CSV table of C-alpha atoms and ligand atoms in Angstrom, one decimal:
chain,number,residue,atom,x,y,z
A,1,MET,CA,87.2,104.4,68.7
A,2,THR,CA,86.8,102.3,71.9
A,3,GLN,CA,90.6,102.0,72.0
A,4,ALA,CA,90.8,105.8,71.9
A,5,ARG,CA,88.5,106.0,74.9
A,6,ALA,CA,90.7,103.5,76.8
A,7,ARG,CA,93.9,105.3,76.0
A,8,ARG,CA,92.3,108.7,77.0
A,9,ARG,CA,91.3,107.3,80.4
A,10,ASP,CA,94.6,105.6,81.0
A,11,ARG,CA,96.6,108.8,80.1
A,12,GLN,CA,94.9,110.4,83.1
A,13,VAL,CA,97.1,108.4,85.5
A,14,TYR,CA,100.2,110.1,84.0
A,15,LEU,CA,98.7,113.6,83.4
A,16,ARG,CA,97.2,114.0,86.8
A,17,SER,CA,100.2,112.8,88.8
A,18,HIS,CA,103.3,113.9,86.8
A,19,PRO,CA,102.1,116.3,84.0
A,20,LEU,CA,105.6,118.0,83.5
A,21,LEU,CA,107.5,114.7,83.4
A,22,PHE,CA,104.9,113.2,81.0
A,23,ALA,CA,105.2,116.3,78.7
A,24,LEU,CA,109.0,116.1,78.7
A,25,LEU,CA,109.0,112.4,77.8
A,26,ALA,CA,106.4,113.0,75.1
A,27,ALA,CA,108.5,115.9,73.7
A,28,THR,CA,111.7,113.9,73.5
A,29,ARG,CA,110.5,110.4,72.6
A,30,ARG,CA,111.4,110.6,68.9
A,31,SER,CA,115.1,110.3,69.7
A,32,PRO,CA,116.3,106.8,70.8
A,33,ALA,CA,118.2,108.5,73.7
A,34,VAL,CA,118.4,112.1,74.8
A,35,ARG,CA,120.9,113.8,77.1
A,36,LEU,CA,119.6,116.6,79.3
A,37,GLY,CA,122.5,117.8,81.5
A,38,GLY,CA,123.5,114.9,83.6
A,39,THR,CA,120.4,112.8,82.8
A,40,VAL,CA,120.0,110.5,79.8
A,41,LEU,CA,116.5,109.5,78.7
A,42,ALA,CA,116.3,106.1,77.0
A,43,HIS,CA,113.3,105.9,74.8
A,44,SER,CA,114.0,103.3,72.1
A,45,ARG,CA,113.9,99.5,72.8
A,46,GLY,CA,117.6,99.3,72.1
A,47,ALA,CA,118.5,102.1,74.4
A,48,TYR,CA,116.3,100.7,77.2
A,49,ALA,CA,117.9,97.2,76.8
A,50,ASP,CA,121.4,98.7,76.7
A,51,GLY,CA,120.6,100.5,80.0
A,52,LEU,CA,119.6,97.3,81.7
A,53,THR,CA,122.2,95.0,80.3
A,54,ARG,CA,125.2,96.8,79.0
A,55,VAL,CA,125.8,99.9,81.1
A,56,PRO,CA,127.3,99.2,84.6
A,57,LEU,CA,124.7,100.4,87.1
A,58,ASP,CA,125.1,101.8,90.7
A,59,ARG,CA,122.4,99.8,92.4
A,60,THR,CA,122.5,101.8,95.6
A,61,ALA,CA,122.4,105.3,94.2
A,62,GLU,CA,119.9,107.8,95.7
A,63,GLY,CA,116.8,108.2,93.6
A,64,THR,CA,117.0,104.8,92.0
A,65,THR,CA,114.8,101.8,92.6
A,66,GLY,CA,117.7,100.0,94.3
A,67,GLY,CA,118.5,103.0,96.5
A,68,ALA,CA,114.9,103.3,97.7
A,69,ALA,CA,114.7,99.6,98.4
A,70,GLY,CA,118.0,99.8,100.3
A,71,ARG,CA,116.7,102.5,102.7
A,72,LEU,CA,113.3,100.8,102.9
A,73,THR,CA,114.8,97.5,103.9
A,74,GLY,CA,117.8,98.7,105.9
A,75,GLY,CA,120.0,96.5,103.9
A,76,GLY,CA,119.3,96.8,100.2
A,77,LEU,CA,119.4,93.2,99.4
A,78,LEU,CA,118.3,92.0,96.0
A,79,PHE,CA,118.1,95.3,94.1
A,80,ASP,CA,121.6,96.4,94.9
A,81,GLN,CA,123.3,93.0,95.1
A,82,ASP,CA,125.7,91.9,92.5
A,83,GLY,CA,127.8,88.8,91.9
A,84,ASP,CA,127.4,85.7,94.1
A,85,ALA,CA,125.2,87.2,96.7
A,86,HIS,CA,122.7,88.4,94.2
A,87,ARG,CA,122.7,85.1,92.3
A,88,GLY,CA,122.1,83.1,95.5
A,89,THR,CA,119.1,85.2,96.6
A,90,ARG,CA,117.7,85.3,93.1
A,91,ARG,CA,118.0,81.5,92.9
A,92,SER,CA,115.9,81.0,96.1
A,93,LEU,CA,113.4,83.5,94.9
A,94,ALA,CA,113.2,82.0,91.5
A,95,GLU,CA,112.3,78.7,93.1
A,96,SER,CA,109.5,80.3,95.1
A,97,LEU,CA,108.2,82.0,92.0
A,98,SER,CA,108.7,79.0,89.6
A,99,ALA,CA,105.7,77.5,87.7
A,100,ASP,CA,105.2,75.1,90.6
A,101,GLY,CA,105.5,77.8,93.2
A,102,VAL,CA,103.0,80.0,91.4
A,103,ALA,CA,100.6,77.1,91.1
A,104,ARG,CA,100.8,76.6,94.9
A,105,LEU,CA,100.1,80.2,95.6
A,106,ARG,CA,97.3,80.6,93.0
A,107,PRO,CA,94.4,79.4,95.3
A,108,VAL,CA,95.2,82.4,97.5
A,109,TRP,CA,94.2,85.0,94.8
A,110,ILE,CA,91.5,82.8,93.3
A,111,GLU,CA,89.8,82.9,96.7
A,112,VAL,CA,90.1,86.7,96.9
A,113,LEU,CA,88.8,87.1,93.4
A,114,GLY,CA,85.8,84.9,94.0
A,115,ARG,CA,84.8,86.6,97.2
A,116,ARG,CA,85.5,90.2,96.2
A,117,LEU,CA,83.9,90.0,92.7
A,118,ALA,CA,80.8,88.3,94.0
A,119,PRO,CA,78.8,91.6,94.3
A,120,LEU,CA,79.0,91.9,90.5
A,121,ALA,CA,76.7,88.8,90.3
A,122,ALA,CA,74.1,90.9,92.2
A,123,GLY,CA,74.6,93.9,89.9
A,124,ARG,CA,76.5,95.8,92.5
A,125,PRO,CA,79.7,97.9,91.9
A,126,VAL,CA,83.2,96.8,92.9
A,127,ASP,CA,86.3,98.9,93.4
A,128,LEU,CA,89.0,97.1,91.6
A,129,VAL,CA,91.8,99.0,93.4
A,130,ASP,CA,90.6,97.7,96.7
A,131,VAL,CA,90.3,94.2,95.2
A,132,ALA,CA,93.9,94.4,93.8
A,133,ALA,CA,95.2,95.6,97.2
A,134,GLU,CA,93.7,92.7,99.0
A,135,LEU,CA,94.7,90.2,96.3
A,136,SER,CA,98.3,91.4,96.2
A,137,GLY,CA,98.5,91.7,100.0
A,138,ALA,CA,97.2,88.1,100.5
A,139,THR,CA,99.6,86.8,97.8
A,140,ALA,CA,102.6,88.6,99.3
A,141,ALA,CA,101.7,87.3,102.8
A,142,ALA,CA,101.4,83.8,101.5
A,143,LEU,CA,104.6,84.0,99.5
A,144,LEU,CA,106.4,85.1,102.7
A,145,GLY,CA,104.6,82.7,105.0
A,146,LEU,CA,103.3,85.6,107.1
A,147,ASP,CA,100.2,85.7,109.2
A,148,VAL,CA,99.2,89.3,108.6
A,149,ASP,CA,96.0,91.0,107.4
A,150,ALA,CA,96.2,91.2,103.6
A,151,ARG,CA,94.7,94.7,103.4
A,152,ALA,CA,96.9,96.1,106.2
A,153,LEU,CA,100.0,94.7,104.5
A,154,ALA,CA,99.0,96.2,101.2
A,155,ALA,CA,98.3,99.6,102.8
A,156,ALA,CA,101.7,99.6,104.5
A,157,ALA,CA,103.5,98.6,101.4
A,158,ARG,CA,101.7,101.2,99.3
A,159,ALA,CA,102.4,103.9,102.0
A,160,ALA,CA,106.1,103.0,102.2
A,161,ALA,CA,106.5,103.2,98.4
A,162,ALA,CA,104.6,106.4,98.1
A,163,ALA,CA,106.5,108.1,101.0
A,164,GLY,CA,109.8,106.9,99.4
A,165,ALA,CA,108.8,108.3,96.0
A,166,ARG,CA,107.8,111.7,97.6
A,167,GLU,CA,111.1,111.9,99.3
A,168,HIS,CA,112.8,112.1,95.9
A,169,LEU,CA,110.5,114.7,94.3
A,170,PRO,CA,112.6,117.4,92.6
A,171,GLY,CA,113.2,120.5,94.6
A,172,LEU,CA,114.7,121.2,98.0
A,173,PRO,CA,115.1,118.1,100.2
A,174,LEU,CA,112.6,118.4,102.9
A,175,PRO,CA,113.4,116.7,106.3
A,176,GLY,CA,109.7,116.1,106.8
A,177,ARG,CA,109.5,113.9,103.7
A,178,ARG,CA,112.5,111.9,104.8
A,179,ARG,CA,111.0,111.4,108.3
A,180,ALA,CA,107.7,110.3,106.7
A,181,ALA,CA,109.5,107.8,104.5
A,182,HIS,CA,111.3,106.3,107.5
A,183,ARG,CA,108.1,106.1,109.5
A,184,ALA,CA,106.3,104.4,106.7
A,185,ALA,CA,109.2,101.9,106.2
A,186,ARG,CA,109.3,101.2,109.9
A,187,HIS,CA,105.5,100.5,110.0
A,188,LEU,CA,105.9,98.1,107.1
A,189,ASN,CA,108.8,96.3,108.8
A,190,ASP,CA,107.0,96.1,112.1
A,191,LEU,CA,103.9,94.6,110.4
A,192,LEU,CA,106.0,92.0,108.7
A,193,ALA,CA,107.8,91.2,111.9
A,194,SER,CA,104.5,90.8,113.8
A,195,GLY,CA,103.3,88.3,111.2
A,196,SER,CA,106.4,86.1,111.1
A,197,GLY,CA,106.2,82.6,112.5
A,198,ALA,CA,103.1,81.6,110.6
A,199,ALA,CA,102.9,78.1,109.1
A,200,PRO,CA,104.3,77.7,105.6
A,201,PRO,CA,101.6,79.0,103.4
A,202,ALA,CA,101.3,77.0,100.2
A,203,ALA,CA,101.2,73.5,101.8
A,204,PRO,CA,97.4,73.0,101.7
A,205,ALA,CA,97.3,73.8,98.0
A,206,ARG,CA,99.9,71.3,97.0
A,207,ALA,CA,97.6,68.5,96.3
A,208,GLY,CA,95.9,69.0,93.0
A,209,ALA,CA,97.3,72.5,92.5
A,210,PRO,CA,95.7,74.1,89.5
A,211,SER,CA,97.6,74.6,86.3
A,212,THR,CA,99.2,78.0,85.5
A,213,ALA,CA,97.0,78.7,82.5
A,214,GLY,CA,97.7,82.1,81.1
A,215,CYS,CA,101.3,81.8,82.1
A,216,PRO,CA,103.8,82.3,79.3
A,217,SER,CA,106.2,79.5,78.7
A,218,GLY,CA,109.5,79.8,80.6
A,219,GLU,CA,111.7,77.6,82.6
A,220,ALA,CA,109.6,75.4,84.7
A,221,GLY,CA,111.3,75.0,88.1
A,222,GLY,CA,110.7,72.9,91.1
A,223,GLY,CA,111.4,74.2,94.5
A,224,ASP,CA,109.5,74.9,97.7
A,225,PRO,CA,108.1,78.4,98.1
A,226,ALA,CA,107.3,77.8,101.7
A,227,GLY,CA,110.9,76.9,102.5
A,228,THR,CA,112.5,79.7,100.5
A,229,ALA,CA,110.6,83.0,100.3
A,230,ALA,CA,108.8,82.2,103.5
A,231,ASP,CA,112.1,82.0,105.3
A,232,ALA,CA,112.7,85.5,104.0
A,233,GLY,CA,110.0,86.7,106.3
A,234,ARG,CA,112.0,85.8,109.3
A,235,GLY,CA,115.3,86.7,110.9
A,236,ASP,CA,117.9,88.7,109.0
A,237,ALA,CA,116.0,88.4,105.8
A,238,ASP,CA,113.3,90.8,106.9
A,239,GLY,CA,114.6,93.3,104.5
A,240,LEU,CA,114.0,91.0,101.6
A,241,ALA,CA,110.5,90.4,102.9
A,242,ALA,CA,109.8,94.2,102.9
A,243,MET,CA,111.3,94.6,99.4
A,244,LEU,CA,109.3,91.8,98.0
A,245,ALA,CA,106.1,93.0,99.5
A,246,VAL,CA,106.7,96.5,98.1
A,247,ALA,CA,107.6,95.2,94.6
A,248,ALA,CA,104.7,92.7,94.4
A,249,ILE,CA,101.9,94.9,95.9
A,250,ASN,CA,102.6,98.3,94.3
A,251,THR,CA,103.0,96.9,90.8
A,252,THR,CA,99.8,94.9,91.1
A,253,VAL,CA,97.7,97.7,92.7
A,254,ALA,CA,98.9,100.1,90.0
A,255,GLY,CA,98.7,97.7,87.0
A,256,LEU,CA,95.6,95.4,87.5
A,257,PRO,CA,92.9,98.1,87.7
A,258,ARG,CA,94.5,100.0,84.7
A,259,ALA,CA,94.5,96.7,82.7
A,260,ALA,CA,90.9,96.0,83.6
A,261,ALA,CA,89.8,99.6,82.8
A,262,TRP,CA,91.5,99.4,79.4
A,263,CYS,CA,89.8,96.1,78.7
A,264,ALA,CA,86.4,97.5,79.7
A,265,ASP,CA,86.8,100.8,77.7
A,266,ALA,CA,88.1,99.1,74.6
A,267,ASP,CA,85.6,96.2,75.0
A,268,LEU,CA,88.2,93.5,74.8
A,269,TRP,CA,86.5,91.1,77.2
A,270,ALA,CA,85.7,88.5,74.6
A,271,TYR,CA,89.5,87.8,74.2
A,272,ALA,CA,89.6,86.7,77.8
A,273,GLU,CA,87.6,83.7,76.6
A,274,SER,CA,89.4,83.1,73.3
A,275,ASP,CA,93.0,84.2,73.9
A,276,LEU,CA,93.6,85.1,77.5
A,277,GLU,CA,97.4,84.9,77.3
A,278,ALA,CA,97.6,87.4,74.4
A,279,LEU,CA,95.1,89.7,76.1
A,280,THR,CA,97.1,89.7,79.3
A,281,SER,CA,100.4,90.3,77.5
A,282,GLU,CA,99.0,93.1,75.4
A,283,LEU,CA,97.3,94.9,78.4
A,284,LEU,CA,100.6,94.6,80.4
A,285,ARG,CA,102.4,96.1,77.4
A,286,VAL,CA,100.2,99.1,76.9
A,287,THR,CA,99.9,99.9,80.6
A,288,ALA,CA,103.6,99.1,81.5
A,289,PRO,CA,102.9,99.3,85.3
A,290,THR,CA,106.5,100.5,86.0
A,291,PRO,CA,106.8,102.9,83.1
A,292,LEU,CA,110.1,104.5,84.1
A,293,LEU,CA,113.1,102.8,85.6
A,294,PRO,CA,115.4,105.3,87.2
A,295,ARG,CA,119.0,104.2,87.3
A,296,VAL,CA,122.5,105.7,87.8
A,297,ALA,CA,125.5,104.7,85.7
A,298,ALA,CA,128.4,103.2,87.7
A,299,GLY,CA,130.8,103.4,84.7
A,300,SER,CA,130.9,104.6,81.1
A,301,GLY,CA,128.9,102.9,78.3
A,302,SER,CA,126.3,103.9,75.7
A,303,LEU,CA,122.6,103.9,75.2
A,304,ALA,CA,121.7,103.2,71.5
A,305,GLY,CA,125.0,104.9,70.6
A,306,ARG,CA,124.6,107.9,73.0
A,307,PRO,CA,127.6,108.0,75.3
A,308,VAL,CA,126.9,107.6,79.1
A,309,ARG,CA,129.4,108.6,81.8
A,310,ARG,CA,129.9,107.4,85.3
A,311,GLY,CA,127.4,109.2,87.6
A,312,ASP,CA,124.9,110.0,84.8
A,313,ARG,CA,121.2,109.5,85.8
A,314,LEU,CA,119.4,107.3,83.4
A,315,ILE,CA,115.6,107.2,82.9
A,316,LEU,CA,114.8,104.0,81.1
A,317,VAL,CA,111.3,104.4,79.6
A,318,ALA,CA,109.7,101.0,79.6
A,319,ARG,CA,106.5,102.3,78.2
A,320,HIS,CA,108.2,103.6,75.1
A,321,ALA,CA,110.5,100.5,74.8
A,322,VAL,CA,107.4,98.3,74.3
A,323,ASP,CA,105.5,100.9,72.2
A,324,GLY,CA,102.9,101.3,74.9
A,325,HIS,CA,102.4,104.9,73.9
A,326,ARG,CA,101.7,104.3,70.2
A,327,ARG,CA,100.4,100.7,69.6
A,328,ASP,CA,97.0,99.8,71.0
A,329,PRO,CA,96.6,96.3,72.5
A,330,GLU,CA,95.9,93.8,69.7
A,331,PRO,CA,95.3,90.4,71.3
A,332,ALA,CA,94.6,89.0,67.8
A,333,ASP,CA,98.1,90.1,66.7
A,334,PRO,CA,100.1,90.6,69.9
A,335,ALA,CA,103.6,92.0,70.0
A,336,PRO,CA,106.2,89.2,70.3
A,337,PRO,CA,107.1,87.8,73.7
A,338,HIS,CA,110.6,89.3,73.7
A,339,VAL,CA,109.1,92.7,73.4
A,340,THR,CA,106.2,92.3,75.9
A,341,GLN,CA,108.5,90.8,78.5
A,342,LEU,CA,110.5,94.0,78.6
A,343,VAL,CA,107.9,95.5,80.9
A,344,PHE,CA,109.5,93.3,83.5
A,345,GLY,CA,113.0,94.6,82.8
A,346,ALA,CA,115.9,92.5,81.3
A,347,GLY,CA,119.2,91.0,82.3
A,348,PRO,CA,120.4,89.8,85.7
A,349,HIS,CA,117.9,92.0,87.6
A,350,ALA,CA,114.8,91.2,85.5
A,351,CYS,CA,111.6,90.9,87.6
A,352,PRO,CA,111.5,87.5,89.3
A,353,GLY,CA,107.7,87.9,89.8
A,354,ALA,CA,106.8,88.2,86.1
A,355,ARG,CA,105.3,84.7,85.9
A,356,LEU,CA,103.2,85.2,89.0
A,357,ALA,CA,102.1,88.6,87.8
A,358,ARG,CA,101.1,87.3,84.4
A,359,VAL,CA,99.0,84.4,85.9
A,360,GLN,CA,97.4,86.7,88.4
A,361,PHE,CA,96.4,89.3,85.8
A,362,ALA,CA,95.1,86.6,83.6
A,363,ASP,CA,93.0,85.1,86.4
A,364,ALA,CA,91.6,88.5,87.3
A,365,LEU,CA,90.7,89.3,83.7
A,366,ALA,CA,89.1,85.8,83.3
A,367,ALA,CA,87.1,86.3,86.5
A,368,LEU,CA,85.8,89.7,85.4
A,369,ALA,CA,85.1,88.8,81.7
A,370,PRO,CA,81.7,87.0,82.2
A,371,TYR,CA,80.2,90.2,83.7
A,372,ARG,CA,81.4,92.4,80.8
A,373,PRO,CA,82.0,95.2,83.3
A,374,VAL,CA,82.2,98.9,82.5
A,375,VAL,CA,83.9,101.6,84.5
A,376,THR,CA,81.5,103.9,86.3
A,377,ALA,CA,83.9,106.1,88.4
A,378,ALA,CA,87.7,106.4,88.7
A,379,ARG,CA,90.0,108.7,90.6
A,380,VAL,CA,93.7,109.0,90.0
A,381,ASP,CA,96.0,108.3,92.9
A,382,ARG,CA,98.2,111.4,92.8
A,383,SER,CA,100.6,110.3,95.5
A,384,SER,CA,101.3,106.7,94.7
A,385,ALA,CA,104.8,105.5,93.7
A,386,LEU,CA,103.5,104.2,90.4
A,387,PRO,CA,100.9,105.8,88.1
A,388,GLY,CA,97.6,104.3,89.0
A,389,TRP,CA,94.1,104.8,90.3
A,390,ALA,CA,93.0,105.5,93.9
A,391,THR,CA,89.6,104.0,93.2
A,392,LEU,CA,88.2,102.4,90.0
A,393,PHE,CA,84.6,101.2,90.2
A,394,VAL,CA,83.1,98.8,87.7
A,395,ILE,CA,79.5,97.5,87.3
A,396,PRO,CA,78.4,94.5,85.3
A,397,THR,CA,76.6,94.8,82.0
A,398,ARG,CA,75.9,91.1,81.9
A,399,ARG,CA,75.3,88.4,84.6
A,400,PRO,CA,76.6,85.0,84.0
A,401,SER,CA,73.9,82.3,84.2
A,402,PRO,CA,73.8,80.3,87.4
A,403,GLY,CA,76.0,77.2,87.1
A,404,SER,CA,78.5,78.8,84.7
A,405,PRO,CA,82.1,78.4,86.0
A,406,THR,CA,82.4,81.9,87.5
A,407,ALA,CA,78.8,82.5,88.6
B,1,HEM,C1,102.8,93.7,86.7
B,1,HEM,C2,103.5,93.4,87.7
B,1,HEM,C3,105.0,93.7,87.7
B,1,HEM,C4,105.8,94.5,86.9
B,1,HEM,C5,105.4,95.3,85.7
B,1,HEM,C6,107.2,94.4,87.5
B,1,HEM,C7,108.3,95.0,86.9
B,1,HEM,C8,109.6,95.0,87.4
B,1,HEM,C9,110.7,95.6,86.8
B,1,HEM,C10,110.7,96.5,85.6
B,1,HEM,C11,111.8,95.3,87.6
B,1,HEM,C12,113.2,95.8,87.4
B,1,HEM,C13,113.9,94.9,86.4
B,1,HEM,C14,115.3,95.3,86.0
B,1,HEM,O1,115.9,96.1,86.7
B,1,HEM,O2,115.7,94.8,84.9
B,1,HEM,C15,111.3,94.5,88.7
B,1,HEM,C16,112.1,94.0,89.7
B,1,HEM,C17,111.7,93.2,90.7
B,1,HEM,N1,110.4,92.7,90.8
B,1,HEM,FE1,108.8,93.0,89.6
B,1,HEM,N2,107.2,93.6,88.5
B,1,HEM,C18,105.9,93.1,88.7
B,1,HEM,C19,105.4,92.2,89.7
B,1,HEM,C20,106.2,91.7,90.7
B,1,HEM,C21,105.8,90.7,91.6
B,1,HEM,C22,104.4,90.1,91.7
B,1,HEM,C23,106.9,90.4,92.4
B,1,HEM,C24,107.0,89.4,93.5
B,1,HEM,C25,106.2,88.4,93.8
B,1,HEM,C26,108.0,91.2,91.9
B,1,HEM,C27,109.3,91.2,92.5
B,1,HEM,C28,110.4,91.9,92.0
B,1,HEM,C29,111.7,91.9,92.6
B,1,HEM,C30,112.1,91.2,93.9
B,1,HEM,C31,112.5,92.7,91.8
B,1,HEM,C32,114.0,93.0,92.0
B,1,HEM,C33,114.8,92.0,91.2
B,1,HEM,C34,116.3,92.2,91.3
B,1,HEM,O3,116.8,93.3,91.7
B,1,HEM,O4,117.1,91.3,91.1
B,1,HEM,N3,107.6,91.9,90.9
B,1,HEM,N4,110.0,94.3,88.5
């Protein structure tokens, strides 16, 4: 019953922003892959994985994530790179986002959570969208070694992504939309440039850095986040900085409040104390913050047996690949890691920020849980790049006793 309430609320982020697309996906989802003219929709897990790992993709095509990143950054970088260039950039980023790198960055968002959730202790409401914006802006700034205001960075990254998404709405191309997208991208790049030159961020946290509890197992790496991603905030790597900020901030601002709302509506808070990792994984699975991955085939192949031709548009439906649409979150019996990890993509371009995102979501859920918050008001963001809330207010139903770890 409570899960039904949670699902009903979460569906609003799709229904209010893209009702026709949502209806089309719902109507076709029983087939593993469906062709509609020059577009192939990949619904099944196999079709989704084929699209990411077996079909050659045009990483710079208009209307794809890579194409948008390319225009945003003026150079494309990571999303559209292949071969040696991509592997080199990925390696540097992987070091910054390794278990050690995440542990060094973690105090940044722990501080934001402590400060921004404090009103709950006094029984006052908190807007979790605003908290997620500051938290992700502060994290991105620290990752890039930039001295910029966290909320200003988050606002610029959200505006750049939203304007980029609007530019690609179906219908006649509107020059106004293109100009708005360029303006928003320029504002983000200017902000990033104004903040470069800051001291490497994670240094103070190195001594006694906390563990990455809640982080799934994965390759533990060494590396120096300050000396790798931070360098991306300067010089000719500005494009990478913009792309990273957009990727990290928009997914977090969309995903974190949705996960918390589901947790509150379905009353899953107790799992944050008994099985935080499973709770985090399951909430990421059902909310699938990047529910659709738009791609273009650069050559022929097939999605779950359905032939794909060069130039076909592919819509890879992450939400369906992980059963987000039909299996409620079950922290006591979670989907296996190879399934839940698919919300972060697969193959050579899989999300390098997955570990950071998992630890950050787990920390936010753990910080909220003692208050057993409930949602009091929520408004869908109809213009954001990813389905999400514009505001989502929660109030506590319980106050942790003074002296408890989060009080
Ligand atoms: C819940 C949060 C997040 C979700 C659901 C998510 C999901 C994704 C997905 C689905 C992709 C495409 C993967 C593919 O094509 O196979 C991606 C790529 C990417 N993500 Fe994330 N992401 C999240 C958070 C982050 C964070 C926090 C960062 C940075 C700190 C980040 C940085 C990136 C980058 C740089 C890429 C491009 C990788 C490449 O092209 O090689 N993401 N993400």
